[in-house]
XYZ file of C-alpha atoms in Angstrom:
604
model
C 0.000 0.000 0.000
C 2.816 2.393 0.858
C 4.526 1.712 -2.482
C 1.227 2.361 -4.255
C 0.770 5.694 -2.473
C 4.337 6.766 -3.239
C 3.782 5.972 -6.916
C 0.570 8.005 -6.927
C 2.376 10.924 -5.319
C 5.104 10.892 -7.957
C 3.032 10.344 -11.123
C -0.404 11.696 -10.141
C -3.720 9.905 -9.782
C -4.856 9.875 -13.411
C -5.854 6.395 -14.547
C -5.126 4.741 -11.217
C -6.678 4.206 -7.809
C -7.502 7.226 -5.713
C -5.180 7.878 -2.751
C -8.166 7.969 -0.399
C -9.236 4.483 -1.484
C -5.740 3.062 -0.883
C -5.465 4.652 2.564
C -8.974 3.517 3.529
C -8.103 -0.089 2.599
C -4.853 0.146 4.576
C -6.800 1.410 7.591
C -9.278 -1.479 7.390
C -6.458 -4.034 7.072
C -4.541 -2.674 10.041
C -7.641 -2.600 12.215
C -8.204 -6.290 11.373
C -4.588 -7.096 12.262
C -5.003 -5.349 15.608
C -8.328 -7.080 16.303
C -7.435 -10.613 15.197
C -3.931 -10.704 16.683
C -4.721 -8.827 19.890
C -3.477 -11.559 22.290
C -0.305 -12.036 20.235
C 0.387 -8.303 20.308
C -0.075 -8.203 24.062
C 2.357 -11.098 24.401
C 4.905 -9.386 22.143
C 4.949 -6.355 24.420
C 6.456 -8.598 27.139
C 9.327 -9.921 24.997
C 11.791 -7.098 25.498
C 14.196 -9.575 27.114
C 14.684 -11.525 23.842
C 18.290 -11.091 22.580
C 18.770 -8.857 19.516
C 15.085 -8.445 18.569
C 13.522 -7.885 21.994
C 13.064 -4.134 21.522
C 11.445 -4.687 18.092
C 9.020 -7.291 19.465
C 8.087 -5.130 22.448
C 7.399 -2.193 20.096
C 5.078 -4.153 17.769
C 1.776 -3.348 19.553
C 2.545 0.385 19.580
C 3.718 0.343 15.964
C 0.473 -1.303 14.867
C -1.525 1.202 16.939
C 0.344 4.042 15.229
C -0.440 2.506 11.864
C -4.142 2.344 12.691
C -4.179 5.943 13.922
C -2.193 7.438 11.048
C -4.056 5.599 8.296
C -7.286 6.705 9.961
C -6.050 10.306 9.938
C -5.150 9.955 6.270
C -8.625 8.644 5.469
C -10.201 11.605 7.265
C -8.077 14.044 5.217
C -8.317 12.465 1.780
C -12.024 11.621 1.709
C -13.342 15.225 1.840
C -10.469 16.593 -0.277
C -10.730 14.012 -3.059
C -12.719 16.393 -5.350
C -9.893 18.892 -4.957
C -7.348 16.254 -6.005
C -9.495 15.172 -8.937
C -9.745 18.742 -10.198
C -6.117 19.633 -9.613
C -5.541 20.988 -13.135
C -8.458 23.382 -12.763
C -7.858 24.198 -9.129
C -7.906 27.845 -8.123
C -7.914 29.789 -4.895
C -11.708 29.835 -4.707
C -11.884 26.037 -5.078
C -9.209 25.503 -2.415
C -10.959 27.770 0.080
C -14.372 26.165 -0.479
C -12.953 22.620 -0.206
C -11.060 23.375 3.003
C -14.107 25.020 4.565
C -16.218 21.935 3.842
C -13.501 19.591 5.104
C -12.839 21.448 8.365
C -14.591 19.015 10.781
C -12.741 16.032 9.318
C -9.414 17.905 9.299
C -9.832 18.767 12.985
C -10.470 15.082 13.726
C -7.350 14.104 11.741
C -5.179 16.584 13.631
C -6.374 15.148 16.942
C -5.635 11.597 15.752
C -2.113 12.543 14.614
C -1.414 14.070 18.016
C -2.502 10.812 19.620
C -0.184 8.918 17.262
C 2.663 11.224 18.248
C 2.006 10.326 21.884
C 2.314 6.627 21.010
C 5.532 7.310 19.101
C 7.081 9.053 22.110
C 6.667 5.860 24.129
C 8.905 3.886 21.707
C 12.665 3.977 22.494
C 13.940 4.307 18.919
C 17.615 4.010 19.947
C 16.997 0.406 21.103
C 15.403 -0.785 17.851
C 17.159 -2.806 15.159
C 18.764 -0.658 12.422
C 16.113 -1.437 9.793
C 13.190 -0.627 12.066
C 14.995 2.386 13.540
C 15.385 3.822 10.015
C 11.661 3.425 9.370
C 10.786 5.118 12.661
C 13.276 7.917 11.907
C 11.545 8.447 8.565
C 8.234 8.691 10.375
C 9.756 11.206 12.797
C 10.510 13.423 9.817
C 6.976 13.080 8.444
C 4.853 13.542 11.580
C 5.689 17.231 12.180
C 5.084 17.946 8.489
C 1.679 16.223 8.626
C 0.742 18.118 11.765
C 1.886 21.434 10.298
C 0.064 20.703 7.047
C -3.218 20.169 8.891
C -2.711 23.325 10.943
C -2.141 25.235 7.706
C -5.219 23.700 6.085
C -7.345 24.796 9.057
C -5.964 28.351 9.037
C -5.894 28.933 5.262
C -9.582 29.724 4.582
C -9.562 32.604 7.042
C -6.129 33.795 5.901
C -7.245 33.737 2.255
C -10.312 35.864 2.891
C -13.038 33.229 3.170
C -15.300 35.517 5.190
C -14.096 38.942 4.041
C -11.188 40.370 2.013
C -7.906 40.662 3.885
C -4.865 42.867 3.329
C -1.296 41.814 4.133
C 2.087 43.474 4.063
C 4.732 41.073 2.726
C 8.222 42.089 3.845
C 10.885 40.848 1.422
C 13.938 40.421 3.630
C 17.469 39.983 2.291
C 19.437 37.626 4.540
C 22.651 38.674 2.735
C 22.336 41.708 5.013
C 21.175 39.847 8.104
C 18.817 41.610 10.481
C 16.976 40.288 13.576
C 13.896 38.763 11.873
C 15.692 37.469 8.785
C 17.301 40.269 6.803
C 17.227 43.868 5.715
C 13.735 44.818 4.493
C 14.555 45.364 0.838
C 11.004 45.702 -0.526
C 7.390 45.419 0.535
C 4.346 44.068 -1.257
C 0.796 44.940 -0.280
C -1.474 42.024 -1.111
C -5.268 41.898 -0.880
C -7.011 38.526 -1.093
C -10.677 37.642 -1.391
C -11.782 33.989 -1.161
C -8.429 32.714 -2.353
C -7.863 35.160 -5.205
C -5.359 38.002 -5.219
C -7.507 41.042 -6.017
C -4.880 43.702 -5.293
C -1.084 43.692 -5.539
C 1.405 46.545 -5.259
C 5.174 46.353 -4.874
C 7.537 49.018 -3.559
C 11.178 49.585 -2.677
C 11.380 49.891 1.117
C 13.058 53.305 0.737
C 9.994 54.534 -1.160
C 7.699 54.004 1.830
C 9.121 56.917 3.823
C 7.162 60.169 4.071
C 9.318 62.583 6.045
C 6.522 65.096 6.379
C 5.292 62.755 9.134
C 6.779 62.448 12.618
C 8.946 59.342 12.872
C 10.069 57.884 16.226
C 13.669 57.711 17.419
C 15.477 54.505 16.392
C 16.819 51.850 18.785
C 20.150 52.971 20.352
C 22.449 50.665 18.272
C 21.039 52.021 14.999
C 21.546 55.578 16.224
C 24.930 55.121 17.935
C 26.567 52.813 15.358
C 24.943 53.670 12.011
C 24.096 57.278 12.796
C 20.412 56.713 12.032
C 18.326 59.697 13.145
C 14.797 58.373 12.544
C 13.233 54.925 12.858
C 12.046 54.279 9.304
C 10.167 51.398 7.719
C 13.202 49.518 6.325
C 14.669 49.238 9.854
C 11.392 48.273 11.548
C 12.423 44.641 12.176
C 14.868 45.409 14.988
C 13.149 43.091 17.454
C 13.707 39.351 16.816
C 10.216 38.821 18.279
C 8.372 39.082 14.964
C 4.951 40.001 16.427
C 6.641 43.129 17.819
C 8.516 43.838 14.573
C 5.354 43.264 12.496
C 3.379 45.828 14.464
C 6.225 48.313 14.163
C 6.392 47.729 10.389
C 2.638 48.227 10.017
C 2.717 51.406 12.115
C 5.550 52.948 10.075
C 3.918 51.878 6.802
C 0.656 53.505 7.851
C 2.407 56.844 8.395
C 2.484 57.020 4.587
C -0.509 54.928 3.528
C -3.973 55.145 5.039
C -4.745 51.440 4.747
C -5.976 48.823 7.188
C -3.527 45.946 7.543
C -4.771 42.531 8.713
C -1.387 40.865 8.963
C 2.313 41.048 8.197
C 4.284 38.287 6.453
C 8.076 38.118 6.252
C 9.927 36.050 3.643
C 13.558 35.832 2.582
C 15.412 34.629 -0.520
C 15.002 30.983 0.525
C 11.218 31.382 0.205
C 11.593 33.106 -3.181
C 13.592 30.096 -4.407
C 10.936 27.659 -3.156
C 8.116 29.679 -4.753
C 9.884 29.859 -8.106
C 10.662 26.144 -7.912
C 6.927 25.392 -7.757
C 5.992 27.562 -10.760
C 9.131 27.279 -12.914
C 9.892 28.020 -15.671
C 8.704 31.579 -15.136
C 8.753 34.277 -17.773
C 9.614 37.645 -16.225
C 9.245 40.844 -18.203
C 12.612 42.332 -19.144
C 14.655 39.226 -18.315
C 16.050 37.348 -21.358
C 15.625 33.743 -20.171
C 13.168 31.669 -18.119
C 13.622 32.076 -14.377
C 14.011 28.864 -12.362
C 14.901 27.945 -8.811
C 18.487 27.406 -9.948
C 19.013 30.866 -11.436
C 16.601 33.175 -9.578
C 19.148 34.443 -7.019
C 21.724 35.063 -9.754
C 19.040 36.887 -11.758
C 18.174 39.095 -8.775
C 21.826 40.049 -8.309
C 22.441 40.536 -12.006
C 19.463 42.842 -12.497
C 20.401 44.789 -9.354
C 23.804 45.832 -10.754
C 24.055 49.149 -12.668
C 24.665 48.971 -16.425
C 27.046 51.913 -16.530
C 30.270 52.873 -14.814
C 28.427 55.200 -12.482
C 25.499 54.840 -10.094
C 22.767 56.969 -11.649
C 19.499 58.199 -10.203
C 17.667 56.120 -12.825
C 19.464 52.958 -11.694
C 18.580 53.726 -8.066
C 14.906 54.048 -8.955
C 14.790 50.825 -11.010
C 17.271 48.542 -9.181
C 14.551 46.420 -7.535
C 12.001 46.382 -10.371
C 12.890 42.749 -11.163
C 11.498 41.579 -7.813
C 8.149 43.271 -8.465
C 7.885 41.739 -11.927
C 8.935 38.312 -10.565
C 6.264 38.424 -7.863
C 3.595 39.528 -10.334
C 4.498 36.740 -12.786
C 4.332 34.132 -10.017
C 0.902 35.331 -8.817
C -0.460 35.331 -12.387
C 0.730 31.758 -12.943
C -0.721 30.588 -9.641
C -4.126 32.023 -10.553
C -4.318 31.665 -14.317
C -2.241 28.565 -15.044
C -2.864 26.456 -11.958
C -2.472 23.172 -13.827
C 1.232 23.879 -14.351
C 1.902 24.550 -10.670
C 3.503 21.864 -8.502
C 1.081 22.398 -5.626
C 2.368 19.627 -3.356
C 5.934 20.892 -3.762
C 4.794 24.445 -3.050
C 2.898 23.399 0.086
C 5.763 21.299 1.404
C 8.307 24.001 0.594
C 6.345 26.714 2.401
C 5.808 24.494 5.459
C 9.527 23.741 5.585
C 10.321 27.459 5.219
C 8.071 28.219 8.183
C 9.614 25.412 10.228
C 13.165 26.546 9.363
C 12.299 30.191 10.157
C 12.664 31.627 6.673
C 9.063 32.874 6.788
C 6.844 34.337 9.515
C 3.155 35.260 9.681
C 1.709 37.594 12.310
C -1.957 38.589 12.321
C -2.782 42.013 13.698
C -6.460 41.364 14.348
C -8.124 39.014 16.799
C -8.895 36.003 14.617
C -9.256 32.268 15.096
C -6.291 31.597 12.800
C -4.004 33.600 15.089
C -3.980 30.891 17.767
C -3.231 28.203 15.165
C -0.293 30.183 13.781
C 1.126 30.879 17.228
C 0.753 27.242 18.328
C 2.662 26.108 15.234
C 5.427 28.639 15.909
C 4.913 30.368 12.550
C 4.405 33.810 14.078
C 8.173 34.179 14.569
C 7.838 34.933 18.261
C 10.318 34.316 21.041
C 8.886 31.144 22.528
C 8.077 30.578 26.174
C 10.530 28.090 27.624
C 10.293 25.797 30.629
C 13.857 25.843 31.881
C 16.859 27.221 30.018
C 16.713 29.312 26.842
C 19.184 30.564 24.249
C 18.889 32.647 21.102
C 21.724 34.443 19.297
C 20.668 37.342 17.060
C 23.068 39.031 14.624
C 22.384 42.404 12.996
C 24.541 43.554 10.087
C 25.022 47.307 10.626
C 27.611 47.752 7.870
C 25.602 48.955 4.823
C 26.623 45.812 2.879
C 25.643 42.266 1.816
C 28.486 40.376 3.479
C 26.573 37.663 5.392
C 26.910 34.907 2.744
C 30.650 34.982 3.535
C 30.239 34.772 7.332
C 30.500 31.439 9.142
C 29.215 31.329 12.703
C 29.563 28.622 15.342
C 28.036 28.442 18.815
C 29.313 26.565 21.846
C 27.141 26.623 24.975
C 28.252 25.133 28.285
C 26.029 24.862 31.348
C 27.439 23.996 34.772
C 24.877 22.338 37.047
C 27.397 21.285 39.713
C 25.207 23.243 42.089
C 21.678 23.016 40.635
C 20.605 25.978 42.762
C 23.293 28.178 41.157
C 23.557 27.147 37.497
C 26.137 28.942 35.364
C 26.256 29.429 31.595
C 29.185 30.071 29.272
C 28.650 30.914 25.600
C 31.348 31.110 22.917
C 30.415 32.642 19.546
C 32.867 32.176 16.706
C 32.549 34.402 13.614
C 34.760 33.793 10.581
C 34.869 35.988 7.444
C 35.463 33.752 4.408
C 36.188 36.653 2.067
C 39.661 37.099 0.574
C 41.993 39.128 2.749
C 42.866 42.351 0.919
C 44.472 44.551 3.537
C 42.133 47.386 2.529
C 40.795 49.527 5.387
C 37.267 48.937 6.668
C 35.036 51.805 5.485
C 31.796 52.227 7.382
C 29.630 54.210 4.998
C 26.493 53.923 2.925
C 27.865 53.308 -0.552
C 27.049 51.008 -3.442
C 29.402 48.966 -5.621
C 29.177 48.336 -9.344
C 28.234 44.687 -8.710
C 26.284 42.919 -6.013
C 29.372 40.815 -5.261
C 31.299 44.006 -4.477
C 28.793 44.622 -1.684
C 29.675 41.198 -0.239
C 33.450 41.637 -0.190
C 33.536 44.132 2.677
C 34.084 44.154 6.412
C 31.405 42.869 8.763
C 29.921 45.265 11.338
C 27.904 42.977 13.607
C 25.774 43.913 16.601
C 25.033 40.565 18.244
C 22.509 39.988 21.014
C 22.256 36.956 23.280
C 18.839 36.108 24.724
C 18.732 33.985 27.872
C 16.168 33.140 30.566
C 14.679 36.098 32.391
C 16.686 36.828 35.538
C 20.055 35.810 34.051
C 22.923 38.003 35.305
C 26.016 38.826 33.254
C 29.319 37.868 34.920
C 31.825 38.814 32.208
C 32.207 39.086 28.453
C 34.786 39.640 25.715
C 35.603 43.279 24.967
C 35.781 44.396 21.324
C 37.062 48.010 21.453
C 36.140 49.976 18.308
C 38.210 53.064 17.365
C 36.357 56.151 16.147
C 37.673 55.899 12.573
C 35.871 52.548 12.067
C 32.385 54.021 12.534
C 30.421 56.393 10.353
C 29.449 58.301 13.503
C 33.116 59.029 14.303
C 32.600 57.938 17.912
C 34.664 55.163 19.472
C 33.155 52.333 21.533
C 34.608 50.653 24.592
C 33.555 47.228 23.354
C 32.081 46.130 26.685
C 29.266 43.594 26.609
C 26.044 45.482 27.340
C 23.170 44.453 29.553
C 20.400 45.490 27.152
C 17.531 44.671 29.506
C 14.643 42.249 29.028
C 12.349 41.502 26.096
C 9.368 39.145 26.166
C 10.590 37.829 29.520
C 14.126 37.130 28.233
C 17.370 38.654 29.517
C 19.326 40.326 26.691
C 23.072 41.004 26.387
C 24.642 42.896 23.470
C 28.088 43.067 21.880
C 29.506 44.738 18.764
C 32.573 43.980 16.649
C 34.119 44.699 13.239
C 35.520 41.772 11.238
C 37.688 42.321 8.111
C 37.712 39.740 5.254
C 39.886 36.697 5.941
C 39.789 37.133 9.726
C 37.892 35.550 12.601
C 36.903 36.513 16.121
C 35.467 34.976 19.287
C 32.986 36.471 21.712
C 32.688 34.854 25.143
C 29.927 35.512 27.640
C 29.539 34.091 31.123
C 26.338 34.606 33.045
C 24.491 33.214 36.036
C 21.248 31.437 35.197
C 18.179 31.570 37.442
C 17.788 28.516 39.649
C 14.478 27.673 37.955
C 16.210 26.323 34.835
C 16.596 23.028 36.724
C 13.368 21.436 37.952
C 13.354 19.139 40.971
C 10.550 16.641 41.533
C 11.139 14.230 44.380
C 14.380 12.428 43.639
C 14.481 13.391 39.941
C 16.026 16.474 38.353
C 15.150 17.810 34.896
C 17.200 20.210 32.768
C 15.486 21.455 29.610
C 17.034 23.799 27.019
C 15.260 25.515 24.122
C 17.572 27.021 21.493
C 15.810 29.223 18.956
C 17.182 29.838 15.488
C 17.411 33.386 14.181
C 15.126 34.050 11.242
C 16.880 33.923 7.869
C 20.106 32.478 9.283
C 21.862 29.394 7.927
C 21.969 26.136 9.897
C 24.622 27.217 12.394
C 26.640 24.481 14.144
C 25.819 24.219 17.846
C 27.646 22.360 20.612
C 26.042 22.037 24.039
C 27.849 20.634 27.079
C 26.098 20.105 30.419
C 28.100 19.402 33.578
C 25.968 17.477 36.080
C 26.302 17.476 39.878
C 28.793 15.096 41.437
C 27.303 11.634 41.773
C 24.513 12.305 39.266
C 23.086 9.349 37.359
C 21.513 10.039 33.969
C 18.076 8.472 33.532
C 17.213 9.739 30.061
C 18.318 12.317 27.492
C 16.458 13.746 24.490
C 17.884 13.540 21.889
C 20.612 10.947 22.302
C 23.829 12.738 23.308
C 26.928 12.948 21.141
C 29.040 11.927 24.122
C 29.159 11.289 27.849
C 32.353 11.554 29.843
C 32.514 11.676 33.595
C 29.831 14.053 34.754
C 29.427 15.767 31.371
C 26.796 15.185 28.688
C 27.404 16.749 25.269
C 25.216 17.349 22.220
C 26.325 18.257 18.707
C 23.754 19.604 16.273
C 22.981 22.371 13.783
C 20.278 24.995 14.098
C 18.286 24.296 10.957
C 15.199 24.725 13.132
C 14.617 25.448 16.814
C 16.155 22.717 18.987
C 15.161 21.316 22.370
C 17.424 19.264 24.644
C 16.512 17.561 27.887
C 18.315 15.601 30.584
C 16.651 13.697 33.439
C 18.976 12.639 36.269
C 19.069 11.603 39.910
C 21.722 12.426 42.492
């Protein structure tokens, strides 16, 4: 049955069985297995002692139960959406919205069933299974979050797409080559109006064009003023907070200083999302560009069309340098609405869900709507998450008027000392390395353009980095990065001391600033005392939990975590499996492609 479904997914359903029929038959078969072999399954659960295959045998009843639950969830999804699958070549936004509205009760049931299946999965110790079965369970682990996210999206989409009334969104196009707190410098903004799944209004604008200086703008955050010399807080710098709900409201407020328009929500996307969108609609014909645009060449096309044609930077070039993005977006929307049969809808849906999960896209609603809770629960609102225990987020902000971030490698090493659980200590080491060619040229901190996009990348890195920890954390010491006056456009030197910025959304915030020339590297070390509440004590068991959030738009940064346990501690369980254990230390080695959670249960 699985092979049949995979074949249907790859070649389509024309001329073959319907996916819903295959899943329904699978569900019936698995229910019969569970019913007819009930006593055998119960007996298998007691065979964990059997050499080599004991863990597999003991897991059989729960694996069968998961199969029953998940095939049942699939049946609930596919049955009401089958007309949508049958009409996929003629599908449009209106059809999608209507189908999802009708299917809502069954989709809610399916989401509940998948959550129950996830609970069963958590009771299976995958590390004890045989390699073949462990690989199958690992594959399922990759699919379950995607299925859950897909159902959340399906439940939220009708409202987001204007099922009840038209809705207006600001779409912030962020450029992660100039990394900012929520994913990148706000290069452009699109205003999109949707009504029952159709785009009924679309305008695109350079972020610099939004400003109306006849209005009263607020003062910018201190680093923008003190490092970049910014005098007013304008729209393009509105995403200073890494908590996207805060940044979204600031963006909407600054946008509305110029435009008298009601905004229902703010969406942020970066170049990763542009690539995924183009990949679903490619090849795409874009006015003024000589060849079809595909996922493989879209970034190169954006950079190529950005560069001036002449040996000087003219006013005309400045006005037109981002026109390609507006034409690209318009072409994609037209194809989605007018040529739906040529769109790879499943690839688009999966790509957008992955972009949300990997924090390349955020959605924040500004009104009080039912979809808001769904988006927040899924973590798609880009907010700083509440954490039970320890918390870490590292946020870089490129304040150098350049596009240097593709050449910056960053590594994070976090050590927590729980020798005294009532006085936990944290030590963070951030390593930044500039992969550009060393030239020996002086670092010039000024707003200037080069004749190519690549010239904007081959410059020094001015990075204001913030570290977010649990509320109540107290800085002990940090690396100084003294900055002489001639390295800043403001002409004012900086002592380089690590700053205690304050608190945001219940998190303690520390800030540091450095300048990194091409070909060089630097380390920033911070030591701080954690609040005692990061370690929970229940009877004779202790629990340490760490949530590490990924910065929006950032690459998958390597992360090492080392936890030193109290003397005489005995580890009961860790999630995930550690990279190493030596003496009283437990270490984890991962990469921040998404947010990560680590947990250690121990006794003393």
